[in-house]
CSV table of C-alpha atoms and ligand atoms in Angstrom, one decimal:
chain,number,residue,atom,x,y,z
H,1,MET,CA,-16.9,2.3,2.5
H,2,GLU,CA,-20.0,3.7,4.1
H,3,HIS,CA,-20.9,1.3,6.6
H,4,ASP,CA,-16.6,0.8,7.0
H,5,THR,CA,-15.6,1.7,10.8
H,6,SER,CA,-12.4,1.3,10.6
H,7,LEU,CA,-9.5,3.1,11.5
H,8,SER,CA,-8.1,3.5,8.1
H,9,ALA,CA,-11.9,3.8,6.4
H,10,GLN,CA,-11.9,7.2,8.9
H,11,LEU,CA,-8.9,8.1,7.9
H,12,TYR,CA,-8.9,7.6,4.5
H,13,LYS,CA,-12.3,10.6,4.6
H,14,ARG,CA,-9.9,12.3,5.4
H,15,ALA,CA,-7.3,11.2,3.4
H,16,LEU,CA,-9.8,12.4,0.2
H,17,GLU,CA,-10.2,15.6,1.8
H,18,VAL,CA,-7.2,16.9,0.6
H,19,LEU,CA,-5.0,14.3,-1.6
H,20,PRO,CA,-6.4,13.7,-5.5
H,21,GLY,CA,-8.2,10.1,-4.6
H,22,GLY,CA,-7.0,10.0,-0.4
H,23,VAL,CA,-3.3,9.0,-1.6
H,24,SER,CA,0.4,10.8,-2.4
H,25,ARG,CA,1.2,7.8,-4.8
H,26,ASN,CA,-1.0,5.6,-6.5
H,27,THR,CA,0.7,2.0,-5.7
H,28,VAL,CA,-1.3,2.2,-1.6
H,29,LEU,CA,-4.8,2.3,-3.1
H,30,ARG,CA,-6.3,-0.8,-2.6
H,31,LYS,CA,-10.7,-1.3,-2.1
H,32,PRO,CA,-12.4,0.0,-0.8
H,33,HIS,CA,-9.6,1.8,1.1
H,34,PRO,CA,-6.4,1.8,1.7
H,35,LEU,CA,-4.5,0.5,4.2
H,36,TYR,CA,-2.6,2.6,6.6
H,37,ALA,CA,0.6,1.2,8.7
H,38,ASP,CA,0.9,1.2,12.6
H,39,HIS,CA,4.9,0.6,12.7
H,40,ALA,CA,7.2,-2.6,10.8
H,41,SER,CA,9.9,-5.1,12.1
H,42,GLY,CA,12.1,-7.4,10.2
H,43,CYS,CA,9.1,-8.9,7.7
H,44,ARG,CA,6.1,-8.4,9.0
H,45,VAL,CA,4.0,-4.6,8.9
H,46,THR,CA,1.0,-4.3,10.7
H,47,ASP,CA,-1.1,-1.8,10.2
H,48,VAL,CA,-3.6,0.9,12.5
H,49,GLU,CA,-5.8,-2.2,13.3
H,50,GLY,CA,-3.2,-4.4,14.7
H,51,VAL,CA,-3.2,-6.5,12.8
H,52,GLU,CA,0.4,-8.1,11.2
H,53,ARG,CA,0.8,-9.0,7.9
H,54,ILE,CA,4.3,-10.9,6.5
H,55,ASP,CA,6.0,-8.4,4.3
H,56,PHE,CA,6.4,-9.2,0.6
H,57,ALA,CA,6.3,-6.4,-0.8
H,58,ASN,CA,9.1,-4.5,0.6
H,59,ASN,CA,7.7,-1.1,-0.5
H,60,MET,CA,7.8,-2.4,-4.8
H,61,ALA,CA,11.2,-4.1,-4.1
H,62,SER,CA,12.7,-1.6,-2.2
H,63,LEU,CA,13.4,-3.0,0.4
H,64,ILE,CA,16.0,-5.5,1.2
H,65,HIS,CA,16.3,-5.5,4.5
H,66,GLY,CA,12.9,-6.0,5.3
H,67,HIS,CA,12.2,-2.9,7.8
H,68,ALA,CA,13.8,-0.6,10.9
H,69,ARG,CA,16.7,-3.1,10.9
H,70,PRO,CA,19.0,-2.0,13.8
H,71,GLU,CA,22.2,-1.4,12.1
H,72,ILE,CA,21.0,1.3,9.9
H,73,VAL,CA,17.7,2.2,12.8
H,74,ARG,CA,21.6,3.1,14.7
H,75,ALA,CA,23.4,4.5,11.9
H,76,VAL,CA,20.3,6.7,11.4
H,77,SER,CA,19.6,7.6,14.7
H,78,GLU,CA,23.4,9.0,15.1
H,79,GLN,CA,23.2,10.3,12.1
H,80,LEU,CA,20.0,13.0,12.9
H,81,GLY,CA,21.4,13.7,15.4
H,82,ARG,CA,24.0,16.0,13.1
H,83,GLY,CA,22.6,16.9,10.8
H,84,THR,CA,19.9,16.4,7.9
H,85,ALA,CA,21.1,18.1,5.4
H,86,PHE,CA,23.9,20.5,5.0
H,87,THR,CA,25.3,23.0,1.6
H,88,PHE,CA,28.6,21.6,2.3
H,89,ALA,CA,29.2,17.6,1.2
H,90,THR,CA,29.8,15.0,3.4
H,91,GLU,CA,32.7,12.3,3.9
H,92,ILE,CA,29.7,10.0,3.9
H,93,GLU,CA,28.6,10.2,0.8
H,94,ILE,CA,32.2,9.3,-1.0
H,95,ARG,CA,32.8,6.2,1.8
H,96,PHE,CA,29.3,5.3,0.4
H,97,ALA,CA,30.2,6.4,-3.2
H,98,GLU,CA,33.5,4.6,-2.9
H,99,HIS,CA,31.1,1.8,-2.1
H,100,MET,CA,29.3,1.1,-4.9
H,101,VAL,CA,31.8,1.7,-7.3
H,102,ALA,CA,33.6,-0.8,-5.7
H,103,ARG,CA,30.1,-3.4,-6.2
H,104,ASN,CA,30.8,-2.9,-9.9
H,105,ALA,CA,33.6,-2.7,-11.8
H,106,ASP,CA,32.4,-1.5,-14.7
H,107,PHE,CA,31.3,1.8,-12.6
H,108,ASP,CA,34.3,4.4,-12.9
H,109,ARG,CA,32.0,7.4,-12.1
H,110,LEU,CA,28.7,7.8,-9.8
H,111,ARG,CA,26.3,10.2,-8.9
H,112,PHE,CA,23.9,10.4,-6.4
H,113,VAL,CA,20.0,11.4,-6.7
H,114,ASN,CA,16.8,11.6,-4.9
H,115,SER,CA,15.1,8.8,-6.5
H,116,GLY,CA,14.8,6.3,-9.8
H,117,THR,CA,13.5,8.8,-11.7
H,118,GLU,CA,15.6,11.2,-11.1
H,119,ALA,CA,18.4,8.7,-11.9
H,120,VAL,CA,16.2,7.3,-14.8
H,121,MET,CA,16.2,11.4,-16.2
H,122,GLY,CA,19.6,11.9,-15.4
H,123,SER,CA,21.1,8.9,-17.5
H,124,LEU,CA,19.2,10.0,-20.8
H,125,LYS,CA,20.1,13.9,-20.2
H,126,ALA,CA,23.6,12.3,-19.6
H,127,ALA,CA,24.1,10.7,-22.9
H,128,ARG,CA,22.0,13.0,-25.3
H,129,ALA,CA,24.8,15.3,-23.8
H,130,PHE,CA,27.1,12.5,-24.8
H,131,THR,CA,26.0,12.0,-28.0
H,132,GLY,CA,25.0,15.1,-29.0
H,133,ARG,CA,21.2,12.8,-30.6
H,134,SER,CA,18.4,13.7,-28.8
H,135,LYS,CA,16.3,10.7,-29.6
H,136,ILE,CA,15.9,7.2,-26.9
H,137,ALA,CA,14.2,3.5,-28.0
H,138,LYS,CA,13.1,1.9,-24.6
H,139,ILE,CA,10.8,-1.6,-24.1
H,140,GLU,CA,7.5,-1.6,-24.7
H,141,GLY,CA,5.3,-1.9,-21.6
H,142,ALA,CA,7.8,-1.0,-19.1
H,143,TYR,CA,8.3,1.4,-16.6
H,144,HIS,CA,11.3,3.3,-15.7
H,145,GLY,CA,9.0,5.8,-13.7
H,146,LEU,CA,7.0,9.2,-14.4
H,147,TYR,CA,10.1,10.8,-16.5
H,148,ASP,CA,7.6,11.9,-20.2
H,149,TYR,CA,10.3,10.6,-21.9
H,150,ALA,CA,10.8,7.4,-20.8
H,151,GLU,CA,6.7,7.2,-20.3
H,152,ILE,CA,6.4,6.9,-23.4
H,153,SER,CA,4.4,3.3,-24.1
H,154,GLN,CA,4.2,2.0,-20.5
H,155,THR,CA,0.4,1.3,-20.3
H,156,SER,CA,-0.5,0.8,-23.4
H,157,LYS,CA,-2.9,-1.8,-24.9
H,158,PRO,CA,-3.8,-3.9,-27.7
H,159,GLU,CA,-6.6,-1.0,-29.2
H,160,ASN,CA,-3.7,1.8,-29.0
H,161,TRP,CA,-0.2,-0.2,-29.5
H,162,GLY,CA,0.1,-1.3,-33.1
H,163,THR,CA,1.6,-3.5,-34.8
H,164,ARG,CA,4.9,-5.9,-33.2
H,165,GLU,CA,6.6,-4.9,-36.5
H,166,ARG,CA,6.1,-1.8,-35.1
H,167,PRO,CA,4.8,-1.0,-31.9
H,168,SER,CA,2.9,2.7,-31.3
H,169,GLY,CA,4.4,5.5,-29.0
H,170,VAL,CA,1.7,5.6,-26.8
H,171,PRO,CA,2.1,8.4,-23.9
H,172,VAL,CA,0.7,8.0,-20.0
H,173,ALA,CA,0.2,11.6,-19.0
H,174,TYR,CA,-2.8,13.7,-21.4
H,175,GLY,CA,-1.1,16.6,-22.4
H,176,THR,CA,2.1,14.9,-23.2
H,177,PRO,CA,3.7,16.5,-25.4
H,178,ALA,CA,4.3,15.7,-29.2
H,179,GLY,CA,7.4,16.0,-29.5
H,180,VAL,CA,8.1,14.0,-27.0
H,181,ILE,CA,6.3,11.3,-29.0
H,182,ALA,CA,8.7,12.0,-32.0
H,183,ASP,CA,11.5,11.4,-30.2
H,184,VAL,CA,10.9,7.9,-28.3
H,185,VAL,CA,11.6,5.0,-30.6
H,186,VAL,CA,9.5,1.4,-28.9
H,187,ILE,CA,10.7,-2.0,-29.8
H,188,PRO,CA,10.0,-5.3,-28.6
H,189,PHE,CA,11.3,-7.3,-25.5
H,190,ASN,CA,13.6,-10.1,-26.0
H,191,ASP,CA,12.7,-10.1,-30.0
H,192,PRO,CA,16.3,-9.0,-31.5
H,193,ASP,CA,15.4,-9.2,-35.6
H,194,ARG,CA,12.0,-6.3,-35.0
H,195,SER,CA,14.0,-4.8,-32.5
H,196,ILE,CA,16.8,-4.1,-34.5
H,197,THR,CA,15.2,-4.1,-38.3
H,198,ILE,CA,13.0,-1.2,-36.1
H,199,LEU,CA,16.5,0.6,-34.5
H,200,ASP,CA,17.6,0.4,-38.3
H,201,GLU,CA,15.6,3.5,-39.3
H,202,HIS,CA,16.9,5.3,-37.1
H,203,LYS,CA,20.5,4.7,-37.5
H,204,GLY,CA,22.6,7.9,-36.3
H,205,GLN,CA,19.8,9.9,-34.5
H,206,LEU,CA,19.5,8.2,-30.9
H,207,ALA,CA,20.9,8.9,-27.6
H,208,CYS,CA,20.7,5.2,-26.2
H,209,VAL,CA,18.7,2.5,-26.0
H,210,LEU,CA,17.0,2.0,-22.4
H,211,LEU,CA,17.6,-1.0,-20.7
H,212,ASP,CA,15.5,-3.7,-18.0
H,213,LEU,CA,16.9,-6.2,-17.4
H,214,MET,CA,14.3,-8.0,-15.7
H,215,PRO,CA,10.8,-5.7,-17.0
H,216,HIS,CA,8.1,-6.5,-14.6
H,217,ARG,CA,5.2,-5.3,-16.2
H,218,VAL,CA,6.6,-7.0,-19.3
H,219,GLY,CA,6.1,-10.0,-17.2
H,220,LEU,CA,9.1,-10.3,-15.3
H,221,ASN,CA,11.6,-12.0,-17.1
H,222,PRO,CA,15.1,-11.6,-17.6
H,223,ALA,CA,15.7,-10.3,-20.8
H,224,THR,CA,18.0,-13.4,-22.5
H,225,SER,CA,21.8,-13.0,-23.3
H,226,GLU,CA,20.8,-12.5,-27.4
H,227,PHE,CA,19.1,-9.8,-27.3
H,228,VAL,CA,21.1,-8.1,-24.8
H,229,SER,CA,23.7,-9.1,-27.1
H,230,ALA,CA,21.8,-7.8,-30.1
H,231,LEU,CA,21.4,-3.9,-29.0
H,232,ARG,CA,24.5,-3.9,-27.3
H,233,GLU,CA,26.5,-4.9,-31.1
H,234,TRP,CA,24.1,-2.7,-32.1
H,235,THR,CA,24.4,0.5,-29.5
H,236,GLU,CA,28.0,0.1,-30.0
H,237,ASP,CA,28.1,0.4,-34.2
H,238,ASP,CA,25.6,3.0,-33.9
H,239,GLY,CA,27.4,5.6,-31.5
H,240,SER,CA,24.8,5.4,-29.0
H,241,LEU,CA,25.2,4.0,-25.2
H,242,LEU,CA,23.3,1.2,-24.0
H,243,VAL,CA,21.7,2.5,-20.6
H,244,LEU,CA,19.9,-0.5,-18.5
H,245,ASP,CA,17.5,0.7,-16.0
H,246,GLU,CA,19.1,-1.0,-12.7
H,247,VAL,CA,16.2,0.7,-9.9
H,248,ILE,CA,15.2,-2.9,-9.1
H,249,THR,CA,17.3,-5.3,-10.1
H,250,PHE,CA,20.3,-3.8,-8.4
H,251,ARG,CA,18.8,-6.0,-5.9
H,252,SER,CA,19.0,-9.4,-7.8
H,253,GLU,CA,23.1,-9.8,-7.5
H,254,TYR,CA,26.2,-8.2,-5.5
H,255,GLY,CA,27.1,-5.7,-8.6
H,256,GLY,CA,23.6,-6.0,-10.4
H,257,ALA,CA,21.6,-8.2,-12.5
H,258,GLN,CA,24.0,-6.5,-14.7
H,259,GLU,CA,26.1,-9.7,-13.6
H,260,TRP,CA,24.0,-12.5,-15.9
H,261,TYR,CA,25.9,-11.1,-18.6
H,262,GLY,CA,29.0,-10.9,-21.0
H,263,ALA,CA,27.2,-7.0,-21.8
H,264,ILE,CA,28.8,-4.0,-20.5
H,265,PRO,CA,26.2,-1.3,-20.1
H,266,ASP,CA,27.6,2.7,-20.6
H,267,LEU,CA,25.3,3.6,-17.9
H,268,THR,CA,23.1,2.0,-14.8
H,269,ALA,CA,20.1,4.2,-13.5
H,270,MET,CA,19.6,2.8,-9.9
H,271,GLY,CA,17.5,3.2,-6.6
H,272,LYS,CA,15.0,1.4,-4.5
H,273,ALA,CA,17.1,-0.9,-2.6
H,274,ILE,CA,20.2,1.1,-1.9
H,275,GLY,CA,18.8,3.2,-0.4
H,276,GLY,CA,18.6,1.4,2.6
H,277,GLY,CA,14.8,2.6,3.3
H,278,PHE,CA,14.7,6.5,3.0
H,279,PRO,CA,14.6,8.1,-1.1
H,280,VAL,CA,17.3,7.2,-3.7
H,281,GLY,CA,18.4,7.7,-7.5
H,282,ALA,CA,21.9,6.1,-8.3
H,283,ILE,CA,23.2,7.7,-12.4
H,284,ALA,CA,27.3,5.0,-12.4
H,285,GLY,CA,29.4,4.5,-15.9
H,286,ARG,CA,32.4,5.2,-17.6
H,287,ALA,CA,33.6,8.1,-17.2
H,288,GLU,CA,34.0,10.2,-19.9
H,289,ILE,CA,30.3,9.7,-20.6
H,290,MET,CA,29.8,10.6,-16.9
H,291,ASP,CA,31.5,13.3,-17.3
H,292,VAL,CA,29.2,15.3,-19.0
H,293,MET,CA,28.1,16.1,-15.4
H,294,ASN,CA,31.7,17.7,-14.3
H,295,PRO,CA,31.1,20.9,-13.3
H,296,LEU,CA,35.2,22.1,-13.9
H,297,ALA,CA,34.4,21.5,-16.9
H,298,ASP,CA,34.2,24.2,-19.6
H,299,PRO,CA,31.3,24.4,-20.8
H,300,VAL,CA,29.3,21.9,-19.0
H,301,LEU,CA,27.6,19.6,-20.7
H,302,PHE,CA,25.1,18.6,-18.4
H,303,PRO,CA,24.6,21.0,-15.2
H,304,HIS,CA,23.0,18.7,-12.4
H,305,SER,CA,22.3,19.4,-9.4
H,306,GLY,CA,19.8,18.4,-6.4
H,307,THR,CA,18.8,19.7,-2.7
H,308,PHE,CA,18.4,16.8,-1.4
H,309,SER,CA,20.8,15.0,-3.8
H,310,ALA,CA,23.4,12.7,-1.0
H,311,ASN,CA,22.3,13.6,2.4
H,312,PRO,CA,23.9,12.6,4.4
H,313,ILE,CA,20.6,10.1,5.9
H,314,THR,CA,20.0,8.9,2.8
H,315,MET,CA,23.5,8.0,2.4
H,316,THR,CA,24.4,6.7,5.8
H,317,ALA,CA,20.8,4.5,4.6
H,318,GLY,CA,21.6,3.2,1.9
H,319,LEU,CA,25.6,2.5,2.9
H,320,THR,CA,24.6,0.2,6.1
H,321,ALA,CA,22.3,-1.7,3.6
H,322,MET,CA,24.7,-2.0,1.0
H,323,GLU,CA,27.0,-2.8,3.1
H,324,LEU,CA,25.5,-5.7,5.6
H,325,PHE,CA,23.5,-6.9,1.4
H,326,ASP,CA,26.9,-8.4,1.0
H,327,ARG,CA,27.2,-11.7,-1.4
H,328,THR,CA,26.0,-14.0,1.2
H,329,ALA,CA,23.3,-12.0,1.7
H,330,VAL,CA,22.7,-11.6,-1.8
H,331,LYS,CA,22.5,-14.6,-2.4
H,332,ARG,CA,19.9,-15.8,0.6
H,333,VAL,CA,17.8,-13.7,-0.6
H,334,ASN,CA,17.4,-15.0,-4.1
H,335,LEU,CA,17.8,-19.0,-2.8
H,336,LEU,CA,14.7,-17.8,-1.3
H,337,ALA,CA,13.3,-16.0,-4.1
H,338,ARG,CA,14.1,-19.8,-6.1
H,339,ARG,CA,12.1,-21.6,-3.3
H,340,ALA,CA,8.5,-19.3,-4.4
H,341,VAL,CA,8.4,-20.0,-7.2
H,342,THR,CA,9.2,-23.4,-7.4
H,343,GLY,CA,7.0,-23.8,-4.2
H,344,ILE,CA,4.2,-22.1,-6.2
H,345,GLU,CA,4.6,-23.6,-8.9
H,346,GLN,CA,4.8,-26.5,-8.0
H,347,ALA,CA,1.0,-25.6,-6.0
H,348,ILE,CA,-0.1,-25.3,-9.6
H,349,LYS,CA,0.7,-28.0,-11.2
H,350,ASP,CA,-1.7,-30.1,-7.6
H,351,THR,CA,-4.4,-27.5,-7.8
H,352,GLY,CA,-4.2,-27.5,-11.0
H,353,ALA,CA,-5.0,-24.1,-11.4
H,354,THR,CA,-4.6,-22.4,-15.3
H,355,ALA,CA,-1.7,-19.6,-13.7
H,356,CYS,CA,1.9,-19.4,-14.1
H,357,VAL,CA,4.9,-18.4,-12.4
H,358,THR,CA,7.7,-15.6,-13.6
H,359,GLY,CA,11.1,-14.2,-12.2
H,360,GLY,CA,14.6,-14.5,-11.5
H,361,GLY,CA,16.9,-12.6,-8.5
H,362,SER,CA,15.4,-12.1,-5.5
H,363,MET,CA,11.5,-11.1,-7.1
H,364,PHE,CA,9.0,-13.7,-9.0
H,365,ARG,CA,5.3,-12.5,-10.3
H,366,VAL,CA,2.3,-14.7,-10.4
H,367,HIS,CA,0.6,-14.9,-13.7
H,368,MET,CA,-2.9,-16.1,-14.2
H,369,LYS,CA,-2.1,-17.2,-17.3
H,370,GLU,CA,-1.3,-21.2,-18.6
H,371,ARG,CA,1.7,-20.1,-20.5
H,372,PRO,CA,4.7,-17.3,-18.8
H,373,PRO,CA,4.7,-14.4,-21.2
H,374,THR,CA,7.4,-13.2,-22.7
H,375,ASP,CA,6.8,-9.6,-23.7
H,376,TYR,CA,3.9,-6.9,-22.6
H,377,ARG,CA,2.0,-8.0,-25.6
H,378,GLU,CA,1.3,-11.4,-23.5
H,379,ALA,CA,1.7,-10.1,-20.2
H,380,TYR,CA,-1.7,-7.4,-20.0
H,381,VAL,CA,-3.6,-8.3,-18.3
H,382,THR,CA,-7.2,-9.7,-19.5
H,383,PRO,CA,-10.1,-8.6,-17.6
H,384,ASP,CA,-10.6,-12.0,-16.6
H,385,GLU,CA,-7.2,-12.4,-15.4
H,386,SER,CA,-6.9,-9.3,-13.3
H,387,ARG,CA,-10.7,-10.8,-11.5
H,388,ARG,CA,-9.2,-12.7,-11.1
H,389,LEU,CA,-5.9,-12.7,-9.6
H,390,ASN,CA,-7.8,-9.7,-7.0
H,391,LEU,CA,-9.5,-12.7,-6.2
H,392,LEU,CA,-6.4,-14.4,-5.4
H,393,LEU,CA,-4.4,-11.0,-3.9
H,394,ASP,CA,-7.4,-10.5,-1.6
H,395,HIS,CA,-6.9,-13.7,-0.4
H,396,LEU,CA,-3.3,-13.9,0.5
H,397,PHE,CA,-3.9,-10.4,1.8
H,398,ALA,CA,-7.1,-12.1,4.0
H,399,ALA,CA,-4.4,-14.7,5.2
H,400,GLY,CA,-1.8,-11.9,6.5
H,401,PHE,CA,0.2,-11.5,3.2
H,402,MET,CA,1.5,-7.8,1.5
H,403,MET,CA,2.1,-8.5,-2.4
H,404,ILE,CA,2.5,-5.8,-5.1
H,405,ASN,CA,-0.3,-5.3,-6.5
H,406,THR,CA,0.4,-7.1,-9.9
H,407,CYS,CA,0.9,-10.3,-7.0
H,408,SER,CA,4.9,-10.3,-7.6
H,409,GLY,CA,6.7,-10.8,-4.8
H,410,THR,CA,10.4,-9.8,-3.2
H,411,THR,CA,12.5,-11.5,-0.8
H,412,SER,CA,14.6,-9.7,1.4
H,413,THR,CA,17.1,-10.8,4.5
H,414,ALA,CA,14.4,-10.6,7.5
H,415,MET,CA,13.1,-13.9,6.4
H,416,GLY,CA,13.3,-17.1,6.1
H,417,GLU,CA,12.0,-20.7,4.6
H,418,GLU,CA,9.2,-20.5,6.9
H,419,GLU,CA,7.7,-17.1,5.9
H,420,VAL,CA,8.2,-18.8,2.6
H,421,ASP,CA,6.7,-21.4,2.9
H,422,ALA,CA,4.1,-20.1,4.7
H,423,LEU,CA,2.9,-18.0,1.4
H,424,ILE,CA,3.3,-20.9,-0.7
H,425,GLU,CA,0.7,-22.3,2.3
H,426,ALA,CA,-1.4,-18.9,1.3
H,427,MET,CA,-1.3,-19.4,-2.4
H,428,ALA,CA,-2.5,-22.8,-3.3
H,429,GLU,CA,-4.9,-22.8,-0.5
H,430,GLY,CA,-5.9,-19.3,-3.3
H,431,LEU,CA,-5.8,-21.1,-5.7
H,432,THR,CA,-8.2,-24.4,-5.1
H,433,ARG,CA,-10.9,-21.0,-4.0
H,434,ILE,CA,-10.7,-19.7,-7.7
H,435,GLY,CA,-10.4,-22.7,-9.4
G,501,LIG,C1,13.0,-0.3,-12.8
G,501,LIG,C2,12.4,1.1,-12.5
G,501,LIG,N1,12.7,2.2,-12.9
G,501,LIG,C3,12.7,3.2,-12.0
G,501,LIG,C4,11.9,3.7,-11.5
G,501,LIG,C5,11.4,4.8,-10.1
G,501,LIG,O1,11.6,4.4,-9.2
G,501,LIG,P1,11.3,5.6,-8.0
G,501,LIG,O2,10.1,5.9,-8.2
G,501,LIG,O3,12.0,5.4,-6.8
G,501,LIG,O4,11.1,7.3,-8.8
G,501,LIG,C6,11.2,2.1,-10.9
G,501,LIG,C7,9.9,2.6,-9.8
G,501,LIG,O5,9.2,1.0,-9.3
G,501,LIG,C8,11.0,1.4,-11.1
G,501,LIG,O6,10.3,0.0,-10.9
């Protein structure tokens, strides 16, 4: 960085003076410095150096239409001139809620918030208010945003994760209250037998089981039907709720990845893609549960507000984006991701590299492992895998491709087979180099 005269290096020096670590979100960090964006259009982002790259990161899976989709730009621009936030409700909020409720027969009621973190937090608080219980259960290693309870075990390591029979509740942030750790039950992904044995020890105490149907950090594998059914049956019998975190996976099907399963959740947390490029979150589910937020009730079990919740800019962008993300568009981005998986698998075979691919819907993840990992412990990246993964990511970056830093990719409606095939080719070159 010392002798780096690039504009990004200069900007990062300034950033380090005012932002801890020079960034507001750790996800954009790169060595030796983050890249700074200048502009983007469709599936291509241009940095301040003038270098253009094809975007498979899509702002951490949140941009289902890529960048600056004209219909969204037009609708938001018009709304900008009419005001961005009022101490009034707006009709666009109702229209967007009507659209989202119509996408999934199990969404009776819905509330908008400003992020996925907030949607998960609100869902857990709603589950507590509804059941009168304080504990929650979650999957080892799953990322659900920054809420204390949802964070537990997200970064567990071999030295502190305990046994498979009893995964430890490991806090992420220093200073996490002991009471939070005590109130979180950690269960292994796609392991119904061990999970049910653990859950049985907390019968009558859990507000909910929180589940991401294809957790990214747990390996980006879809949950098995057997696992989802086991959790659904157990929670129903226990009087606790099944809360799905579809912040990422909602993009997988028209009504969310839950369409892959017969089991119906009680609540669903959403975010990312449904905001059309703007900060968003939403909680949806059964009317009697969502009613804990009903301000007309007496008492109100879970008073819920947010200064920018349902602001008309996000509502306009989100409604426009979701209307454009119709069943045909969903199918198309999923087929593109399938093409990427098949092509990368072939590249791995052809090059003889030690690597594999997982994924589902419009997402995929490349692991530097011989066999696809099935849970967090198998997906855990060893130091040698991390070294090889970073070489591959650097190669892709230099070849003009942006990926999520776990070497995960997402497709968008702004790309076609040409861009996917170009990624596969670059991936084959990179795998040949690193072996
Ligand atoms: C599955 C999942 N849940 C929740 C969140 C938190 O969303 P946000 O970053 O909008 O707070 C994320 C973010 O990556 C996520 O992937």
